[in-house]
Amino acid sequence: MTQQLKAFPINEVRSQFPALKREFNGGEAVYFDGPGGSQVVKSSIDAITKYMENGGANLHGSFPSSRETEEIIANAKAIIGDFLNVKPEEIAFGANMTTLAFAIARALGRNWGKGDEIVVTEIDHRANVDTWLTMAEDRGLTVKWIKVNPDTLTLELDHLNEIINQNTRLVAVGLASNAVGTISDVETIAKRAKAVGALVAVDAVHAAPHIPIDREQMGADILLCSAYKFFGPHVGIAVIREKVFENLTPFKLAPAPTYIPDKLETGTQNHEGIAGITPAIEFIASLGEGETRREQIVSGLQQIEAYENKLANKIRTGLAEMDKVTLYQADASVPKTPTIAFTIDGYTPQEVCRRLAEEHGIFVADGHFYASTLSDILGINGSGGWIRAGLAPYNSEEEVERFLNAIKQF
């Protein structure tokens, strides 16, 4: 779908996020901590409250609140289907991406053993690494790594044919780095995995609020994300390709369903949280255009991506001009999310973030952000990791200026 990008309605967007009204030390708070979790759109908050006020219920009951809960879940899975270009029956909910990934890994590992191999990457959040490593250790699998180039902050794909081979059972890769923003070439990796019959597990948690996602185009068999990163509540989302899902045997209680997707959803789900998912994605769609909801969602994300990149480029340019600042980012030819990792000479990342909050009301995070393999390779864990500023569609140019002016004071 080709689209002419329109002026981004930043004032209208900001009006839909109540958290932006928070004041801290005499001024409005600036939320640059989106990579750790976005603020929640008002329509999502209202849906959560409405569900709880109207009376929640568990499933399969012969009374209104139970049937309403089932309808809310069905609606959420339908719109997630449009969000990711997947079937609603391929979608399962859980506590968070990590918990779901552990459950999926344990289930898949039942069929694997010595001689089988899995592949993980050095750039990923450990949720898409350790979930598979622990299964590999339990089942005696061999683990191979796709290395990251510490200079370019991109994955090295020159040796894919050796790393991903006839013994490979699964390749786990992140769509975008939650630490440095690099958007990886998942399609190329998935193509090689498919050539040898391996499954592809994609962590899309960080990418989901920033770029359109198409499971089919990407070639993923397992796709994981979380609603709290795209303006909704804390609900983990797992999408498993139907044929793979049908053959999956998760650990579950004996009376629990054996059909998809329910067989992966252990215990009672976060129904009030699930109620908040549909409005969160509807917010994204409201920014776009198109005849179908999928088209509107993709268009909305394109609007978000263009706006966020404009602000991110301004921050990157401004920081690059400051002598004390070291930026950790791929070059301009590599697509990135609006996530900027950096350090400031003479200050620990924690000290910088504390002063930004206390003196300027700007909320920015520090640490390794569970991308600990990458931070080890770059040698920054001993000094406190990175300072990470991440943008969301509710951030403004004025906030970017405020942030840059604050960094200049170090």
PDB file of N, CA, C and O in Angstrom, residues 245-304:
ATOM      1  N   PHE A 245       1.570 -25.102  15.932  1.00  0.00           N
ATOM      2  CA  PHE A 245       0.778 -25.036  17.165  1.00  0.00           C
ATOM      3  C   PHE A 245       0.000 -26.335  17.389  1.00  0.00           C
ATOM      4  O   PHE A 245      -0.073 -26.859  18.507  1.00  0.00           O
ATOM      5  N   GLU A 246      -0.589 -26.864  16.336  1.00  0.00           N
ATOM      6  CA  GLU A 246      -1.367 -28.099  16.447  1.00  0.00           C
ATOM      7  C   GLU A 246      -0.510 -29.245  16.968  1.00  0.00           C
ATOM      8  O   GLU A 246      -0.985 -30.106  17.724  1.00  0.00           O
ATOM      9  N   ASN A 247       0.760 -29.274  16.570  1.00  0.00           N
ATOM     10  CA  ASN A 247       1.655 -30.364  16.962  1.00  0.00           C
ATOM     11  C   ASN A 247       2.374 -30.100  18.277  1.00  0.00           C
ATOM     12  O   ASN A 247       3.118 -30.962  18.762  1.00  0.00           O
ATOM     13  N   LEU A 248       2.162 -28.920  18.851  1.00  0.00           N
ATOM     14  CA  LEU A 248       2.828 -28.555  20.104  1.00  0.00           C
ATOM     15  C   LEU A 248       2.130 -29.227  21.280  1.00  0.00           C
ATOM     16  O   LEU A 248       0.896 -29.265  21.340  1.00  0.00           O
ATOM     17  N   THR A 249       2.931 -29.743  22.214  1.00  0.00           N
ATOM     18  CA  THR A 249       2.367 -30.363  23.415  1.00  0.00           C
ATOM     19  C   THR A 249       2.879 -29.626  24.640  1.00  0.00           C
ATOM     20  O   THR A 249       3.882 -30.004  25.259  1.00  0.00           O
ATOM     21  N   PRO A 250       2.218 -28.543  25.019  1.00  0.00           N
ATOM     22  CA  PRO A 250       2.672 -27.767  26.173  1.00  0.00           C
ATOM     23  C   PRO A 250       2.445 -28.510  27.481  1.00  0.00           C
ATOM     24  O   PRO A 250       1.599 -29.416  27.573  1.00  0.00           O
ATOM     25  N   PHE A 251       3.183 -28.126  28.499  1.00  0.00           N
ATOM     26  CA  PHE A 251       2.911 -28.618  29.838  1.00  0.00           C
ATOM     27  C   PHE A 251       1.644 -27.924  30.336  1.00  0.00           C
ATOM     28  O   PHE A 251       1.557 -26.698  30.308  1.00  0.00           O
ATOM     29  N   LYS A 252       0.666 -28.720  30.777  1.00  0.00           N
ATOM     30  CA  LYS A 252      -0.616 -28.152  31.177  1.00  0.00           C
ATOM     31  C   LYS A 252      -1.304 -29.074  32.181  1.00  0.00           C
ATOM     32  O   LYS A 252      -0.885 -30.213  32.394  1.00  0.00           O
ATOM     33  N   LEU A 253      -2.369 -28.555  32.790  1.00  0.00           N
ATOM     34  CA  LEU A 253      -3.180 -29.376  33.674  1.00  0.00           C
ATOM     35  C   LEU A 253      -3.993 -30.372  32.856  1.00  0.00           C
ATOM     36  O   LEU A 253      -4.427 -30.062  31.738  1.00  0.00           O
ATOM     37  N   ALA A 254      -4.222 -31.555  33.405  1.00  0.00           N
ATOM     38  CA  ALA A 254      -4.895 -32.619  32.656  1.00  0.00           C
ATOM     39  C   ALA A 254      -6.264 -32.207  32.099  1.00  0.00           C
ATOM     40  O   ALA A 254      -6.580 -32.508  30.937  1.00  0.00           O
ATOM     41  N   PRO A 255      -7.123 -31.521  32.881  1.00  0.00           N
ATOM     42  CA  PRO A 255      -8.449 -31.173  32.321  1.00  0.00           C
ATOM     43  C   PRO A 255      -8.428 -29.984  31.371  1.00  0.00           C
ATOM     44  O   PRO A 255      -9.448 -29.689  30.732  1.00  0.00           O
ATOM     45  N   ALA A 256      -7.313 -29.291  31.276  1.00  0.00           N
ATOM     46  CA  ALA A 256      -7.255 -28.086  30.449  1.00  0.00           C
ATOM     47  C   ALA A 256      -7.418 -28.444  28.971  1.00  0.00           C
ATOM     48  O   ALA A 256      -7.169 -29.580  28.564  1.00  0.00           O
ATOM     49  N   PRO A 257      -7.836 -27.483  28.148  1.00  0.00           N
ATOM     50  CA  PRO A 257      -8.083 -27.769  26.726  1.00  0.00           C
ATOM     51  C   PRO A 257      -6.848 -28.311  26.010  1.00  0.00           C
ATOM     52  O   PRO A 257      -5.710 -27.977  26.346  1.00  0.00           O
ATOM     53  N   THR A 258      -7.099 -29.140  25.003  1.00  0.00           N
ATOM     54  CA  THR A 258      -6.018 -29.686  24.178  1.00  0.00           C
ATOM     55  C   THR A 258      -6.000 -29.035  22.802  1.00  0.00           C
ATOM     56  O   THR A 258      -5.151 -29.349  21.981  1.00  0.00           O
ATOM     57  N   TYR A 259      -6.924 -28.107  22.569  1.00  0.00           N
ATOM     58  CA  TYR A 259      -7.012 -27.463  21.262  1.00  0.00           C
ATOM     59  C   TYR A 259      -6.307 -26.108  21.303  1.00  0.00           C
ATOM     60  O   TYR A 259      -6.063 -25.534  22.366  1.00  0.00           O
ATOM     61  N   ILE A 260      -5.969 -25.619  20.080  1.00  0.00           N
ATOM     62  CA  ILE A 260      -5.304 -24.316  19.997  1.00  0.00           C
ATOM     63  C   ILE A 260      -6.354 -23.216  20.001  1.00  0.00           C
ATOM     64  O   ILE A 260      -7.473 -23.433  19.559  1.00  0.00           O
ATOM     65  N   PRO A 261      -5.991 -22.027  20.506  1.00  0.00           N
ATOM     66  CA  PRO A 261      -4.741 -21.673  21.184  1.00  0.00           C
ATOM     67  C   PRO A 261      -4.784 -21.905  22.681  1.00  0.00           C
ATOM     68  O   PRO A 261      -3.789 -21.697  23.369  1.00  0.00           O
ATOM     69  N   ASP A 262      -5.945 -22.379  23.175  1.00  0.00           N
ATOM     70  CA  ASP A 262      -6.164 -22.450  24.620  1.00  0.00           C
ATOM     71  C   ASP A 262      -5.169 -23.351  25.338  1.00  0.00           C
ATOM     72  O   ASP A 262      -4.885 -23.157  26.529  1.00  0.00           O
ATOM     73  N   LYS A 263      -4.638 -24.358  24.640  1.00  0.00           N
ATOM     74  CA  LYS A 263      -3.770 -25.314  25.331  1.00  0.00           C
ATOM     75  C   LYS A 263      -2.469 -24.683  25.828  1.00  0.00           C
ATOM     76  O   LYS A 263      -1.801 -25.257  26.685  1.00  0.00           O
ATOM     77  N   LEU A 264      -2.098 -23.509  25.313  1.00  0.00           N
ATOM     78  CA  LEU A 264      -0.902 -22.828  25.801  1.00  0.00           C
ATOM     79  C   LEU A 264      -1.225 -21.848  26.925  1.00  0.00           C
ATOM     80  O   LEU A 264      -0.326 -21.401  27.637  1.00  0.00           O
ATOM     81  N   GLU A 265      -2.495 -21.529  27.100  1.00  0.00           N
ATOM     82  CA  GLU A 265      -2.891 -20.487  28.055  1.00  0.00           C
ATOM     83  C   GLU A 265      -3.193 -21.114  29.415  1.00  0.00           C
ATOM     84  O   GLU A 265      -4.336 -21.447  29.736  1.00  0.00           O
ATOM     85  N   THR A 266      -2.170 -21.277  30.236  1.00  0.00           N
ATOM     86  CA  THR A 266      -2.332 -21.931  31.525  1.00  0.00           C
ATOM     87  C   THR A 266      -3.007 -20.994  32.523  1.00  0.00           C
ATOM     88  O   THR A 266      -2.701 -19.805  32.593  1.00  0.00           O
ATOM     89  N   GLY A 267      -3.928 -21.544  33.283  1.00  0.00           N
ATOM     90  CA  GLY A 267      -4.597 -20.775  34.322  1.00  0.00           C
ATOM     91  C   GLY A 267      -5.556 -19.738  33.771  1.00  0.00           C
ATOM     92  O   GLY A 267      -5.826 -19.663  32.575  1.00  0.00           O
ATOM     93  N   THR A 268      -6.082 -18.926  34.684  1.00  0.00           N
ATOM     94  CA  THR A 268      -6.992 -17.847  34.293  1.00  0.00           C
ATOM     95  C   THR A 268      -6.183 -16.669  33.758  1.00  0.00           C
ATOM     96  O   THR A 268      -5.207 -16.242  34.373  1.00  0.00           O
ATOM     97  N   GLN A 269      -6.601 -16.159  32.626  1.00  0.00           N
ATOM     98  CA  GLN A 269      -5.874 -15.067  31.985  1.00  0.00           C
ATOM     99  C   GLN A 269      -6.228 -13.713  32.615  1.00  0.00           C
ATOM    100  O   GLN A 269      -7.189 -13.593  33.377  1.00  0.00           O
ATOM    101  N   ASN A 270      -5.456 -12.716  32.227  1.00  0.00           N
ATOM    102  CA  ASN A 270      -5.658 -11.338  32.688  1.00  0.00           C
ATOM    103  C   ASN A 270      -6.757 -10.709  31.831  1.00  0.00           C
ATOM    104  O   ASN A 270      -6.490  -9.965  30.897  1.00  0.00           O
ATOM    105  N   HIS A 271      -8.006 -11.029  32.147  1.00  0.00           N
ATOM    106  CA  HIS A 271      -9.122 -10.621  31.293  1.00  0.00           C
ATOM    107  C   HIS A 271      -9.266  -9.106  31.198  1.00  0.00           C
ATOM    108  O   HIS A 271      -9.563  -8.572  30.121  1.00  0.00           O
ATOM    109  N   GLU A 272      -9.062  -8.407  32.305  1.00  0.00           N
ATOM    110  CA  GLU A 272      -9.183  -6.949  32.251  1.00  0.00           C
ATOM    111  C   GLU A 272      -8.070  -6.351  31.384  1.00  0.00           C
ATOM    112  O   GLU A 272      -8.288  -5.365  30.664  1.00  0.00           O
ATOM    113  N   GLY A 273      -6.873  -6.957  31.450  1.00  0.00           N
ATOM    114  CA  GLY A 273      -5.795  -6.505  30.590  1.00  0.00           C
ATOM    115  C   GLY A 273      -6.095  -6.765  29.122  1.00  0.00           C
ATOM    116  O   GLY A 273      -5.867  -5.905  28.264  1.00  0.00           O
ATOM    117  N   ILE A 274      -6.620  -7.937  28.835  1.00  0.00           N
ATOM    118  CA  ILE A 274      -6.975  -8.279  27.454  1.00  0.00           C
ATOM    119  C   ILE A 274      -8.016  -7.304  26.915  1.00  0.00           C
ATOM    120  O   ILE A 274      -8.000  -6.943  25.732  1.00  0.00           O
ATOM    121  N   ALA A 275      -8.905  -6.844  27.789  1.00  0.00           N
ATOM    122  CA  ALA A 275      -9.910  -5.861  27.361  1.00  0.00           C
ATOM    123  C   ALA A 275      -9.267  -4.570  26.874  1.00  0.00           C
ATOM    124  O   ALA A 275      -9.847  -3.853  26.049  1.00  0.00           O
ATOM    125  N   GLY A 276      -8.067  -4.278  27.370  1.00  0.00           N
ATOM    126  CA  GLY A 276      -7.391  -3.047  26.973  1.00  0.00           C
ATOM    127  C   GLY A 276      -6.582  -3.151  25.697  1.00  0.00           C
ATOM    128  O   GLY A 276      -6.069  -2.135  25.202  1.00  0.00           O
ATOM    129  N   ILE A 277      -6.461  -4.343  25.129  1.00  0.00           N
ATOM    130  CA  ILE A 277      -5.639  -4.516  23.926  1.00  0.00           C
ATOM    131  C   ILE A 277      -6.310  -3.930  22.694  1.00  0.00           C
ATOM    132  O   ILE A 277      -5.677  -3.214  21.903  1.00  0.00           O
ATOM    133  N   THR A 278      -7.592  -4.226  22.505  1.00  0.00           N
ATOM    134  CA  THR A 278      -8.285  -3.744  21.306  1.00  0.00           C
ATOM    135  C   THR A 278      -8.207  -2.221  21.170  1.00  0.00           C
ATOM    136  O   THR A 278      -7.849  -1.710  20.096  1.00  0.00           O
ATOM    137  N   PRO A 279      -8.507  -1.442  22.217  1.00  0.00           N
ATOM    138  CA  PRO A 279      -8.396   0.018  22.073  1.00  0.00           C
ATOM    139  C   PRO A 279      -6.968   0.484  21.797  1.00  0.00           C
ATOM    140  O   PRO A 279      -6.777   1.494  21.099  1.00  0.00           O
ATOM    141  N   ALA A 280      -5.971  -0.215  22.316  1.00  0.00           N
ATOM    142  CA  ALA A 280      -4.584   0.185  22.069  1.00  0.00           C
ATOM    143  C   ALA A 280      -4.242   0.084  20.589  1.00  0.00           C
ATOM    144  O   ALA A 280      -3.600   0.975  20.019  1.00  0.00           O
ATOM    145  N   ILE A 281      -4.677  -1.001  19.955  1.00  0.00           N
ATOM    146  CA  ILE A 281      -4.406  -1.157  18.525  1.00  0.00           C
ATOM    147  C   ILE A 281      -5.314  -0.251  17.704  1.00  0.00           C
ATOM    148  O   ILE A 281      -4.901   0.280  16.661  1.00  0.00           O
ATOM    149  N   GLU A 282      -6.533  -0.023  18.190  1.00  0.00           N
ATOM    150  CA  GLU A 282      -7.420   0.925  17.495  1.00  0.00           C
ATOM    151  C   GLU A 282      -6.815   2.329  17.482  1.00  0.00           C
ATOM    152  O   GLU A 282      -6.997   3.081  16.513  1.00  0.00           O
ATOM    153  N   PHE A 283      -6.093   2.689  18.542  1.00  0.00           N
ATOM    154  CA  PHE A 283      -5.406   3.981  18.561  1.00  0.00           C
ATOM    155  C   PHE A 283      -4.417   4.065  17.410  1.00  0.00           C
ATOM    156  O   PHE A 283      -4.345   5.085  16.705  1.00  0.00           O
ATOM    157  N   ILE A 284      -3.642   3.010  17.199  1.00  0.00           N
ATOM    158  CA  ILE A 284      -2.683   2.994  16.088  1.00  0.00           C
ATOM    159  C   ILE A 284      -3.414   3.126  14.761  1.00  0.00           C
ATOM    160  O   ILE A 284      -3.038   3.921  13.893  1.00  0.00           O
ATOM    161  N   ALA A 285      -4.498   2.359  14.603  1.00  0.00           N
ATOM    162  CA  ALA A 285      -5.264   2.395  13.351  1.00  0.00           C
ATOM    163  C   ALA A 285      -5.871   3.773  13.105  1.00  0.00           C
ATOM    164  O   ALA A 285      -6.019   4.192  11.949  1.00  0.00           O
ATOM    165  N   SER A 286      -6.206   4.493  14.167  1.00  0.00           N
ATOM    166  CA  SER A 286      -6.840   5.809  14.023  1.00  0.00           C
ATOM    167  C   SER A 286      -5.912   6.822  13.378  1.00  0.00           C
ATOM    168  O   SER A 286      -6.369   7.843  12.850  1.00  0.00           O
ATOM    169  N   LEU A 287      -4.619   6.551  13.410  1.00  0.00           N
ATOM    170  CA  LEU A 287      -3.640   7.461  12.813  1.00  0.00           C
ATOM    171  C   LEU A 287      -3.433   7.191  11.324  1.00  0.00           C
ATOM    172  O   LEU A 287      -2.758   7.950  10.647  1.00  0.00           O
ATOM    173  N   GLY A 288      -4.025   6.100  10.841  1.00  0.00           N
ATOM    174  CA  GLY A 288      -3.803   5.709   9.459  1.00  0.00           C
ATOM    175  C   GLY A 288      -5.033   5.810   8.599  1.00  0.00           C
ATOM    176  O   GLY A 288      -6.079   6.315   9.009  1.00  0.00           O
ATOM    177  N   GLU A 289      -4.881   5.317   7.381  1.00  0.00           N
ATOM    178  CA  GLU A 289      -5.959   5.333   6.406  1.00  0.00           C
ATOM    179  C   GLU A 289      -6.019   3.982   5.709  1.00  0.00           C
ATOM    180  O   GLU A 289      -5.058   3.215   5.741  1.00  0.00           O
ATOM    181  N   GLY A 290      -7.145   3.699   5.062  1.00  0.00           N
ATOM    182  CA  GLY A 290      -7.276   2.448   4.323  1.00  0.00           C
ATOM    183  C   GLY A 290      -8.674   1.902   4.402  1.00  0.00           C
ATOM    184  O   GLY A 290      -9.487   2.323   5.245  1.00  0.00           O
ATOM    185  N   GLU A 291      -8.958   0.957   3.548  1.00  0.00           N
ATOM    186  CA  GLU A 291     -10.295   0.368   3.498  1.00  0.00           C
ATOM    187  C   GLU A 291     -10.474  -0.731   4.532  1.00  0.00           C
ATOM    188  O   GLU A 291     -11.576  -0.961   5.022  1.00  0.00           O
ATOM    189  N   THR A 292      -9.405  -1.447   4.863  1.00  0.00           N
ATOM    190  CA  THR A 292      -9.490  -2.518   5.846  1.00  0.00           C
ATOM    191  C   THR A 292      -8.782  -2.101   7.131  1.00  0.00           C
ATOM    192  O   THR A 292      -7.962  -1.175   7.142  1.00  0.00           O
ATOM    193  N   ARG A 293      -9.079  -2.808   8.198  1.00  0.00           N
ATOM    194  CA  ARG A 293      -8.422  -2.495   9.468  1.00  0.00           C
ATOM    195  C   ARG A 293      -6.925  -2.769   9.388  1.00  0.00           C
ATOM    196  O   ARG A 293      -6.118  -2.018   9.944  1.00  0.00           O
ATOM    197  N   ARG A 294      -6.545  -3.822   8.693  1.00  0.00           N
ATOM    198  CA  ARG A 294      -5.117  -4.098   8.514  1.00  0.00           C
ATOM    199  C   ARG A 294      -4.426  -2.931   7.807  1.00  0.00           C
ATOM    200  O   ARG A 294      -3.351  -2.486   8.210  1.00  0.00           O
ATOM    201  N   GLU A 295      -5.037  -2.416   6.764  1.00  0.00           N
ATOM    202  CA  GLU A 295      -4.461  -1.275   6.049  1.00  0.00           C
ATOM    203  C   GLU A 295      -4.354  -0.058   6.951  1.00  0.00           C
ATOM    204  O   GLU A 295      -3.361   0.676   6.906  1.00  0.00           O
ATOM    205  N   GLN A 296      -5.352   0.173   7.774  1.00  0.00           N
ATOM    206  CA  GLN A 296      -5.325   1.318   8.678  1.00  0.00           C
ATOM    207  C   GLN A 296      -4.225   1.169   9.733  1.00  0.00           C
ATOM    208  O   GLN A 296      -3.541   2.145  10.069  1.00  0.00           O
ATOM    209  N   ILE A 297      -4.033  -0.049  10.235  1.00  0.00           N
ATOM    210  CA  ILE A 297      -2.981  -0.291  11.219  1.00  0.00           C
ATOM    211  C   ILE A 297      -1.605  -0.068  10.599  1.00  0.00           C
ATOM    212  O   ILE A 297      -0.749   0.620  11.177  1.00  0.00           O
ATOM    213  N   VAL A 298      -1.383  -0.642   9.420  1.00  0.00           N
ATOM    214  CA  VAL A 298      -0.091  -0.473   8.743  1.00  0.00           C
ATOM    215  C   VAL A 298       0.161   1.004   8.441  1.00  0.00           C
ATOM    216  O   VAL A 298       1.252   1.523   8.682  1.00  0.00           O
ATOM    217  N   SER A 299      -0.859   1.683   7.948  1.00  0.00           N
ATOM    218  CA  SER A 299      -0.735   3.101   7.645  1.00  0.00           C
ATOM    219  C   SER A 299      -0.441   3.902   8.912  1.00  0.00           C
ATOM    220  O   SER A 299       0.403   4.808   8.921  1.00  0.00           O
ATOM    221  N   GLY A 300      -1.133   3.580  10.005  1.00  0.00           N
ATOM    222  CA  GLY A 300      -0.888   4.265  11.273  1.00  0.00           C
ATOM    223  C   GLY A 300       0.537   4.074  11.761  1.00  0.00           C
ATOM    224  O   GLY A 300       1.181   5.020  12.239  1.00  0.00           O
ATOM    225  N   LEU A 301       1.055   2.861  11.631  1.00  0.00           N
ATOM    226  CA  LEU A 301       2.428   2.596  12.050  1.00  0.00           C
ATOM    227  C   LEU A 301       3.432   3.304  11.149  1.00  0.00           C
ATOM    228  O   LEU A 301       4.492   3.740  11.601  1.00  0.00           O
ATOM    229  N   GLN A 302       3.101   3.442   9.879  1.00  0.00           N
ATOM    230  CA  GLN A 302       3.972   4.206   8.982  1.00  0.00           C
ATOM    231  C   GLN A 302       4.024   5.677   9.390  1.00  0.00           C
ATOM    232  O   GLN A 302       5.084   6.306   9.346  1.00  0.00           O
ATOM    233  N   GLN A 303       2.889   6.204   9.806  1.00  0.00           N
ATOM    234  CA  GLN A 303       2.864   7.580  10.305  1.00  0.00           C
ATOM    235  C   GLN A 303       3.707   7.708  11.576  1.00  0.00           C
ATOM    236  O   GLN A 303       4.483   8.660  11.738  1.00  0.00           O
ATOM    237  N   ILE A 304       3.540   6.753  12.479  1.00  0.00           N
ATOM    238  CA  ILE A 304       4.309   6.752  13.722  1.00  0.00           C
ATOM    239  C   ILE A 304       5.797   6.646  13.426  1.00  0.00           C
ATOM    240  O   ILE A 304       6.619   7.388  13.980  1.00  0.00           O
TER     241      ILE A 304
END
